[in-house]
Coordinates of C-alpha atoms in Angstrom, one line a residue:
M29 CA 102.2 77.8 95.7
S30 CA 105.7 76.7 96.7
E31 CA 107.0 73.3 97.9
T32 CA 108.9 73.0 101.2
T33 CA 110.0 69.7 103.0
G34 CA 107.6 67.5 101.1
L35 CA 104.7 69.7 101.3
K36 CA 103.0 72.1 99.1
A37 CA 102.0 75.8 100.7
K38 CA 99.9 78.5 99.5
L39 CA 100.2 82.0 100.9
K40 CA 97.1 83.7 101.6
V41 CA 96.7 87.5 102.5
G42 CA 93.9 89.9 103.0
M43 CA 94.9 93.4 103.3
E44 CA 93.4 96.1 106.2
I45 CA 94.6 99.5 104.8
H46 CA 93.8 102.8 107.1
V47 CA 94.1 106.1 105.2
E48 CA 94.1 109.3 106.9
L49 CA 92.0 111.9 105.0
A50 CA 93.4 115.2 104.7
T51 CA 90.7 117.3 105.5
R52 CA 91.2 120.5 107.4
S53 CA 89.2 119.6 110.4
K54 CA 88.6 116.4 112.3
M55 CA 85.9 113.8 111.8
W56 CA 83.5 115.1 114.8
T57 CA 84.7 118.6 115.5
A58 CA 86.4 121.8 114.2
A59 CA 89.7 121.2 115.9
P60 CA 92.5 121.1 113.0
N61 CA 93.4 117.9 111.7
V62 CA 97.1 116.5 111.8
A63 CA 96.7 114.7 108.5
H64 CA 96.5 118.2 106.9
P65 CA 99.7 119.4 105.5
D66 CA 99.2 122.7 107.3
F67 CA 99.0 121.1 111.0
F68 CA 101.4 117.9 110.6
D69 CA 104.2 119.6 112.4
A70 CA 101.9 121.1 115.3
E71 CA 103.2 120.6 118.8
P72 CA 101.8 117.6 120.8
N73 CA 98.3 117.9 122.2
T74 CA 97.6 121.3 120.5
L75 CA 94.9 120.0 118.1
L76 CA 92.3 119.6 120.5
S77 CA 89.0 120.2 121.5
P78 CA 86.4 119.2 124.2
V79 CA 84.9 116.6 121.9
V80 CA 88.6 115.1 121.2
I81 CA 89.3 114.7 124.8
G82 CA 85.7 113.2 125.5
M83 CA 84.6 115.8 127.9
P84 CA 81.1 115.4 129.4
G85 CA 78.2 116.8 127.6
T86 CA 80.0 117.3 124.1
L87 CA 78.3 116.4 120.8
P88 CA 80.0 115.1 117.6
V89 CA 79.2 116.8 114.5
M90 CA 80.0 115.0 111.3
N91 CA 82.5 116.1 108.9
K92 CA 80.9 116.0 105.3
E93 CA 84.1 116.6 103.3
A94 CA 85.5 113.3 105.1
V95 CA 82.1 111.7 104.0
Q96 CA 82.7 112.8 100.5
M97 CA 86.4 111.6 100.3
S98 CA 85.4 108.3 101.3
I99 CA 82.7 108.0 98.6
K100 CA 85.2 109.0 95.9
V101 CA 87.7 106.2 97.2
G102 CA 84.9 103.8 97.1
L103 CA 83.9 104.7 93.7
A104 CA 87.5 104.3 92.7
L105 CA 87.4 100.9 93.9
G106 CA 84.2 99.7 92.3
C107 CA 82.5 99.7 95.5
E108 CA 78.7 99.6 96.0
I109 CA 77.9 103.0 98.0
A110 CA 75.2 102.6 100.6
K111 CA 72.5 104.9 100.4
K112 CA 72.1 104.7 104.2
C113 CA 74.5 104.0 106.8
K114 CA 74.5 104.5 110.6
W115 CA 77.5 105.3 113.0
D116 CA 78.5 102.9 115.9
R117 CA 80.7 103.0 118.9
K118 CA 83.5 100.6 119.0
S119 CA 84.1 100.4 122.9
Y120 CA 87.7 99.9 124.1
Y121 CA 89.9 101.5 126.8
Y122 CA 93.4 102.5 125.9
P123 CA 95.3 105.6 126.9
D124 CA 95.0 107.5 123.6
L125 CA 91.3 107.3 123.6
P126 CA 90.1 109.5 126.0
K127 CA 86.4 108.6 125.4
N128 CA 87.1 105.0 125.8
Y129 CA 85.0 104.6 122.6
Q130 CA 85.8 104.9 118.9
I131 CA 82.9 106.3 116.6
S132 CA 83.1 103.8 113.6
Q133 CA 81.0 102.0 111.3
Y134 CA 80.0 98.1 112.1
D135 CA 77.3 96.6 110.0
Q136 CA 76.7 99.3 107.5
P137 CA 79.7 100.8 105.9
I138 CA 79.7 103.5 103.8
C139 CA 81.5 101.5 100.9
G140 CA 80.4 97.9 100.3
E141 CA 81.7 95.2 97.9
G142 CA 84.1 96.3 95.0
E143 CA 87.0 95.2 93.0
I144 CA 89.8 96.4 91.2
D145 CA 92.5 94.8 89.1
I146 CA 96.1 94.9 89.9
P147 CA 99.2 94.3 87.4
L148 CA 101.1 90.9 87.8
T149 CA 104.0 92.2 86.2
D150 CA 106.2 95.3 85.5
D151 CA 104.2 96.1 82.4
P152 CA 101.1 97.7 83.0
N153 CA 99.6 96.3 79.9
G154 CA 100.4 92.7 81.0
P155 CA 98.4 90.2 82.9
A156 CA 96.3 91.3 85.6
K157 CA 94.5 89.9 88.7
T158 CA 91.2 90.8 90.3
I159 CA 91.2 91.8 93.9
R160 CA 87.8 91.9 95.8
I161 CA 87.2 94.8 98.2
T162 CA 85.0 93.6 101.1
R163 CA 84.4 96.9 102.6
A164 CA 85.6 100.6 103.1
H165 CA 84.1 102.3 106.4
L166 CA 84.7 105.6 107.9
E167 CA 85.7 106.2 111.6
E168 CA 88.0 108.2 113.6
D169 CA 91.6 107.6 114.5
A170 CA 93.0 107.5 118.0
G171 CA 95.9 109.3 119.5
K172 CA 99.5 107.7 119.8
L173 CA 101.8 107.0 122.4
A174 CA 105.7 107.9 122.5
H175 CA 107.7 105.3 124.3
E176 CA 111.0 107.2 123.6
G177 CA 111.9 110.8 124.4
P178 CA 113.4 113.1 121.8
G179 CA 116.8 111.5 120.0
G180 CA 115.6 108.0 121.3
I181 CA 116.0 108.7 125.0
Q182 CA 114.7 105.8 127.0
M183 CA 111.8 106.8 129.6
D184 CA 110.2 105.0 132.5
H185 CA 106.8 106.1 131.4
S186 CA 105.0 106.6 127.8
I187 CA 103.8 110.2 126.6
V188 CA 100.1 110.6 125.2
D189 CA 99.9 112.7 122.0
L190 CA 96.0 113.3 121.1
N191 CA 96.7 115.4 118.1
R192 CA 95.9 112.4 115.8
A193 CA 92.9 111.6 117.8
G194 CA 89.8 112.3 116.0
T195 CA 91.4 112.2 112.4
P196 CA 89.0 111.0 109.6
L197 CA 90.1 107.5 108.8
L198 CA 89.0 105.3 106.1
E199 CA 89.7 101.5 106.6
I200 CA 89.7 99.5 103.3
V201 CA 89.4 95.8 103.7
T202 CA 90.1 93.3 101.2
E203 CA 89.3 89.6 100.6
P204 CA 92.2 87.2 100.9
D205 CA 93.0 87.4 97.3
F206 CA 96.8 87.9 97.4
S207 CA 99.0 85.0 97.0
S208 CA 102.4 86.9 97.1
A209 CA 104.1 89.7 98.9
D210 CA 104.6 91.2 95.7
E211 CA 100.9 91.3 95.0
A212 CA 99.8 92.9 98.3
V213 CA 102.6 95.9 97.8
T214 CA 101.4 96.3 94.1
F215 CA 97.8 96.9 95.7
G216 CA 99.0 99.1 98.5
Q217 CA 101.0 101.4 95.8
M218 CA 97.9 101.7 93.5
L219 CA 96.0 102.7 96.5
R220 CA 97.9 105.2 97.6
D221 CA 98.3 106.7 94.0
I222 CA 94.5 106.6 93.9
C223 CA 94.1 108.4 97.0
R224 CA 96.8 111.0 96.1
H225 CA 95.2 111.6 92.6
L226 CA 91.7 111.9 94.3
G227 CA 93.3 114.4 96.6
V228 CA 91.9 112.7 99.7
S229 CA 95.5 112.1 101.2
E230 CA 99.1 113.1 100.7
G231 CA 100.1 109.4 101.2
I232 CA 103.2 110.2 102.9
M233 CA 104.0 106.9 104.6
Q234 CA 106.7 108.8 107.0
K235 CA 103.9 110.6 108.1
G236 CA 101.5 107.9 108.9
H237 CA 99.1 108.7 106.2
M238 CA 98.7 105.1 105.4
R239 CA 98.9 102.1 107.7
F240 CA 99.0 98.5 106.2
E241 CA 97.7 95.6 108.4
P242 CA 98.0 92.1 106.2
N243 CA 96.1 89.2 107.3
I244 CA 98.2 86.4 106.8
N245 CA 97.8 82.5 106.7
V246 CA 99.2 79.6 104.7
E247 CA 97.1 76.6 103.0
I248 CA 99.4 73.4 103.2
E249 CA 98.9 70.1 101.8
K250 CA 100.4 67.2 102.8
D251 CA 99.5 63.5 102.3
G252 CA 96.5 64.3 100.3
K253 CA 95.3 66.5 103.2
T254 CA 94.6 70.2 103.2
F255 CA 95.6 72.2 106.4
K256 CA 95.1 76.0 107.1
T257 CA 97.3 77.8 109.4
P258 CA 95.6 80.4 112.2
I259 CA 95.5 83.8 110.8
V260 CA 98.0 86.4 112.2
E261 CA 97.4 90.1 111.5
I262 CA 100.5 92.2 111.2
K263 CA 99.8 95.5 112.8
N264 CA 100.7 99.0 111.8
L265 CA 103.1 98.8 108.7
N266 CA 104.1 102.2 107.5
S267 CA 106.2 101.2 104.5
F268 CA 106.2 98.9 101.5
R269 CA 109.5 97.5 102.4
A270 CA 107.7 96.5 105.6
V271 CA 104.7 95.2 104.0
H272 CA 107.0 93.1 101.9
G273 CA 109.3 91.9 104.5
A274 CA 106.6 91.0 107.2
I275 CA 104.5 88.9 104.7
T276 CA 107.6 86.9 103.3
H277 CA 108.8 86.2 107.0
E278 CA 105.3 85.2 108.4
Y279 CA 104.9 83.0 105.5
D280 CA 108.0 81.0 106.4
R281 CA 107.3 81.3 110.1
Q282 CA 103.8 79.8 109.9
I283 CA 105.0 76.6 108.0
E284 CA 107.7 76.2 110.4
E285 CA 105.1 76.5 113.4
W286 CA 103.0 74.1 111.7
L287 CA 105.6 71.3 111.3
E288 CA 106.4 71.9 114.9
N289 CA 102.9 71.9 116.5
G290 CA 100.2 71.3 113.8
I291 CA 97.9 73.8 115.2
V292 CA 95.5 75.0 112.5
M293 CA 92.6 77.5 112.2
G294 CA 89.9 77.2 114.6
A295 CA 92.1 75.6 117.2
R296 CA 93.7 79.0 118.2
A297 CA 92.3 82.3 117.9
K298 CA 93.6 84.9 115.5
T299 CA 96.6 86.8 116.9
T300 CA 98.4 90.0 116.1
R301 CA 102.1 90.6 115.5
G302 CA 104.1 93.4 115.1
W303 CA 107.0 94.0 112.7
D304 CA 110.7 94.4 113.9
D305 CA 112.2 96.4 110.9
V306 CA 115.9 95.9 112.3
K307 CA 115.7 92.2 112.8
G308 CA 113.3 91.3 109.9
V309 CA 111.1 89.2 111.9
T310 CA 107.3 89.5 113.6
V311 CA 106.9 89.8 117.3
L312 CA 103.8 88.2 119.2
Q313 CA 101.7 91.1 120.6
R314 CA 98.2 89.7 121.7
T315 CA 95.1 87.6 120.7
K316 CA 92.7 89.3 118.6
E317 CA 89.4 90.3 120.0
D318 CA 86.3 89.3 118.4
A319 CA 83.7 91.7 117.2
D320 CA 81.4 91.3 120.2
E321 CA 84.2 91.9 122.5
Y322 CA 84.2 95.6 121.1
R323 CA 80.4 95.9 122.2
Y324 CA 79.5 97.7 119.3
F325 CA 76.1 99.6 119.4
P326 CA 74.6 102.6 117.4
D327 CA 76.0 106.1 118.4
P328 CA 73.0 107.8 120.0
D329 CA 74.2 111.4 119.5
L330 CA 74.3 110.8 115.5
V331 CA 71.9 110.6 113.0
D332 CA 72.1 108.4 110.0
L333 CA 73.9 109.2 106.9
I334 CA 71.7 109.6 103.7
V335 CA 73.5 109.5 100.3
D336 CA 71.1 110.3 97.7
E337 CA 71.5 109.8 93.9
Q338 CA 72.2 113.4 92.8
W339 CA 75.2 113.8 95.5
L340 CA 76.3 110.4 94.3
V341 CA 76.2 111.5 90.8
E342 CA 78.0 114.9 91.7
L343 CA 80.7 112.9 93.2
G344 CA 81.2 110.3 90.6
K345 CA 82.2 113.2 88.3
E346 CA 85.2 114.0 90.5
V347 CA 86.6 110.5 90.2
T348 CA 88.9 111.2 87.2
E349 CA 90.7 108.7 85.3
L350 CA 92.7 106.4 87.7
P351 CA 96.4 106.6 87.7
F352 CA 97.1 103.1 86.5
I353 CA 94.7 103.5 83.6
K354 CA 96.4 106.8 82.9
L355 CA 99.7 105.0 82.9
Q356 CA 98.4 102.4 80.1
R357 CA 97.0 105.5 78.1
Y358 CA 100.2 107.4 78.3
M359 CA 102.1 104.4 77.1
G360 CA 99.8 103.3 74.7
E361 CA 97.9 106.3 73.2
Y362 CA 100.9 108.5 73.5
K363 CA 103.8 106.2 72.6
L364 CA 105.7 107.2 75.8
G365 CA 108.3 104.9 77.4
E366 CA 107.3 103.4 80.5
K367 CA 109.9 105.5 82.7
D368 CA 108.8 108.7 81.4
A369 CA 105.0 107.6 81.6
R370 CA 105.5 106.9 85.3
A371 CA 107.5 110.1 85.9
L372 CA 104.4 111.8 84.9
V373 CA 102.0 109.9 86.8
D374 CA 103.8 109.3 89.9
E375 CA 103.1 112.9 91.3
P376 CA 99.4 114.3 90.8
A377 CA 100.7 117.6 90.3
T378 CA 103.0 116.8 87.8
T379 CA 100.0 114.9 85.9
R380 CA 97.8 117.9 86.1
Y381 CA 100.6 120.2 84.7
Y382 CA 101.2 117.7 81.8
E383 CA 97.8 117.5 80.8
K384 CA 97.1 121.1 81.1
A385 CA 100.1 121.5 78.5
L386 CA 98.3 118.9 76.3
E387 CA 95.0 120.7 76.3
L388 CA 97.0 123.9 75.2
G389 CA 97.7 121.9 72.1
M390 CA 101.3 120.3 72.6
E391 CA 102.0 117.1 71.1
P392 CA 102.4 114.6 73.9
K393 CA 105.9 113.1 73.4
R394 CA 107.2 116.7 73.0
A395 CA 105.3 118.0 76.3
A396 CA 106.8 115.1 78.3
T397 CA 110.5 115.7 76.8
L398 CA 110.5 119.4 77.9
L399 CA 108.5 118.8 81.3
L400 CA 111.1 115.8 82.3
N401 CA 114.1 117.3 80.7
Y402 CA 113.9 120.8 81.8
G403 CA 110.8 121.0 84.5
L404 CA 111.4 118.0 86.8
K405 CA 115.2 118.7 87.0
R406 CA 114.4 122.0 88.4
A407 CA 111.8 120.9 90.7
N408 CA 113.8 118.1 92.1
E409 CA 117.0 120.4 92.8
A410 CA 114.6 122.9 94.4
G411 CA 112.6 120.3 96.5
V412 CA 109.1 121.3 95.0
R413 CA 106.5 120.2 92.9
I414 CA 106.7 121.0 89.2
D415 CA 103.8 123.4 89.4
E416 CA 105.5 125.4 92.1
I417 CA 108.7 126.2 90.2
G418 CA 107.2 129.3 88.7
I419 CA 106.8 128.5 85.0
T420 CA 103.2 128.2 83.6
P421 CA 101.9 125.7 81.0
E422 CA 101.2 128.6 78.6
Q423 CA 105.1 129.5 78.9
V424 CA 106.1 125.9 78.4
V425 CA 103.8 125.7 75.3
G426 CA 105.6 129.2 74.1
I427 CA 108.8 127.7 74.2
E428 CA 107.9 124.7 72.2
A429 CA 106.6 127.1 69.8
L430 CA 109.8 128.9 69.5
L431 CA 111.8 125.5 68.9
K432 CA 109.5 124.4 66.2
A433 CA 110.0 127.6 64.6
D434 CA 113.7 127.3 64.7
K435 CA 114.2 130.4 66.5
I436 CA 115.9 128.9 69.5
G437 CA 117.9 125.7 70.0
S438 CA 117.7 122.9 72.6
S439 CA 120.3 124.5 74.9
A440 CA 118.7 127.7 74.7
A441 CA 115.4 126.3 75.3
D442 CA 116.7 124.9 78.7
E443 CA 118.1 128.3 79.8
L444 CA 114.9 130.0 78.6
F445 CA 113.1 127.5 80.5
G446 CA 114.9 129.0 83.6
Y447 CA 114.2 132.5 83.0
C448 CA 110.3 131.6 82.6
C449 CA 110.5 130.0 86.2
E450 CA 111.5 133.7 87.2
S451 CA 109.3 135.7 84.9
D452 CA 105.7 136.0 83.8
D453 CA 106.7 137.6 80.5
T454 CA 106.3 135.6 77.2
P455 CA 109.0 133.0 76.2
E456 CA 109.6 135.0 73.0
K457 CA 110.1 138.3 74.9
L458 CA 112.4 136.6 77.3
A459 CA 114.3 135.0 74.5
N460 CA 114.9 138.4 72.8
T461 CA 115.9 140.2 76.4
H462 CA 118.3 137.4 77.0
G463 CA 119.7 137.1 73.3
L464 CA 118.4 133.4 72.8
I465 CA 116.9 134.0 69.3
Q466 CA 118.8 132.2 66.8
V467 CA 120.3 133.9 63.9
S468 CA 118.4 132.5 60.8
D469 CA 119.4 135.6 58.4
T470 CA 121.2 133.9 55.6
S471 CA 123.6 136.3 54.6
A472 CA 124.9 136.8 58.2
L473 CA 125.2 133.1 58.6
E474 CA 127.0 132.9 55.3
G475 CA 129.5 135.4 56.7
F476 CA 130.4 133.0 59.6
V477 CA 130.6 130.2 57.5
D478 CA 133.0 132.0 54.9
E479 CA 135.2 133.2 57.8
V480 CA 135.6 129.5 59.3
L481 CA 136.1 127.9 56.0
A482 CA 139.0 130.4 54.9
N483 CA 140.7 129.5 58.0
D484 CA 143.9 127.3 56.9
R485 CA 143.6 125.3 60.3
N486 CA 140.1 123.8 58.9
A487 CA 141.8 122.7 55.4
K488 CA 141.9 118.8 56.5
I489 CA 138.1 119.1 57.8
V490 CA 137.0 120.7 54.7
A491 CA 138.7 118.2 52.6
D492 CA 137.0 115.4 54.7
I493 CA 133.5 117.2 54.1
E494 CA 134.3 117.2 50.4
G495 CA 135.0 113.5 50.5
G496 CA 131.7 112.6 51.7
K497 CA 132.3 112.5 55.8
D498 CA 129.4 114.4 56.9
A499 CA 130.5 113.8 60.7
A500 CA 133.2 116.5 60.0
I501 CA 130.7 119.0 59.5
G502 CA 130.2 119.4 63.7
A503 CA 133.6 120.5 63.9
L504 CA 132.8 123.4 61.9
I505 CA 129.4 123.9 63.3
G506 CA 130.9 124.1 66.8
Q507 CA 133.5 127.0 65.6
I508 CA 130.5 128.9 64.2
M509 CA 128.6 128.5 67.0
K510 CA 131.4 130.3 69.3
L511 CA 131.7 132.9 66.6
S512 CA 127.9 133.8 66.7
K513 CA 127.8 133.3 70.7
G514 CA 125.6 130.5 70.3
Q515 CA 122.8 132.3 68.3
A516 CA 123.5 130.8 64.7
N517 CA 120.9 128.3 63.5
P518 CA 122.7 125.1 63.4
K519 CA 120.4 123.7 60.8
M520 CA 120.8 126.3 58.6
I521 CA 124.8 126.5 59.1
R522 CA 125.0 122.7 58.2
E523 CA 123.1 123.4 54.8
I524 CA 125.1 126.2 54.0
I525 CA 128.5 124.3 54.7
I526 CA 127.5 121.5 52.3
A527 CA 126.2 123.9 49.7
K528 CA 129.7 125.8 49.8
V529 CA 132.2 123.0 50.1
R530 CA 130.5 120.4 47.7
S531 CA 129.2 122.8 44.9

């Protein structure tokens, strides 16, 4: 709650989040789904079928995979899963909705009430806040309109692209439990991470996989009375920056509007506004329709959806440890720093890769070091995921085994990592092939040490070492590494130098 111009104001935000599910086919037809990575770049109006364009006589057939994905998200959010639910027609006319109705769920959503905790600080082990989930219902997406041509060319008409029409869409609705833009963004980021780790969506905002619609109003206290501004819904935000900016701006705008006209909730219908990302302001769009204006009624072409207990148990087994909980465990149980832990959790493929290495016996901190220092560097340079650079978790374990046995050094490990990305051979075989195995033979190493110590140019360094200056040893080690072409064991060299100089 903040104070402004002699009054107290409290922001209240509820979120509606639309998640496009990454099934191969659409919600009610076998037509390809634009939210699946294989079809995102399809030419406009090529992912169609008679069902999508609403041809007479067509009948919808439910996509079971979309239902399963929705249930898994609901379980992750602690929702009550309906044992029985129906499908409804939400009627409205719009150019990108050929049927003039959307198949959705009205009074019997597949996922009912739930709740999830969000952190209130950057510390994942710090204080948290419970956000109540009102519902999550499954429906189909509409198409979209393009009002500009390629390159932003202005047109005197709009172009309808129906590729998105029929895409499975899960709409998650929360209670108005957010009291700041930061909290709303945190929830959105957590939900995206959950969806990505469950494999139900790629969660790429620029591709429209997730769209956010905050419902915002302000409670104002003045002269001992409480006033509530009318609710405003901000439509179709597709970045966390936009979510934060829209909520922050709308909070200030509603207070200013109330000070001007005193209009409160109930005196004016709910309105929708758009977000101008360039100007950083919300823009009035229209008055929000009430549910009865959509003329909901049960879809006569679809049977009820029944979720039996066995199916629910099987899906529950697929809801693995949530990313936020995993982050806490990595920092707590594995003692990883927050930066490293987040780097491992942010990308689901990296998380799976890391945990496979742990299953093979790697120590958590060492596995994190190798993957982040050697693996993610190469993945980022190539613009791919860590599981796509060529090296297997088994090879990573093999590199660590060579390091622990002092058969290779850290620089050689990095080089060996690169060779493993290009070959299926074992790390030890590749290390031998490329001359990376350290020389640990005592007699050979003593020969290198004797040669360096006998060099008159090193007399001052030797004297410093005799005087107890251990830092000077590094200069001799560097010379020996050059003589041995990088294959000498630095640890053993150090021990031999000390023994020979100080004996």
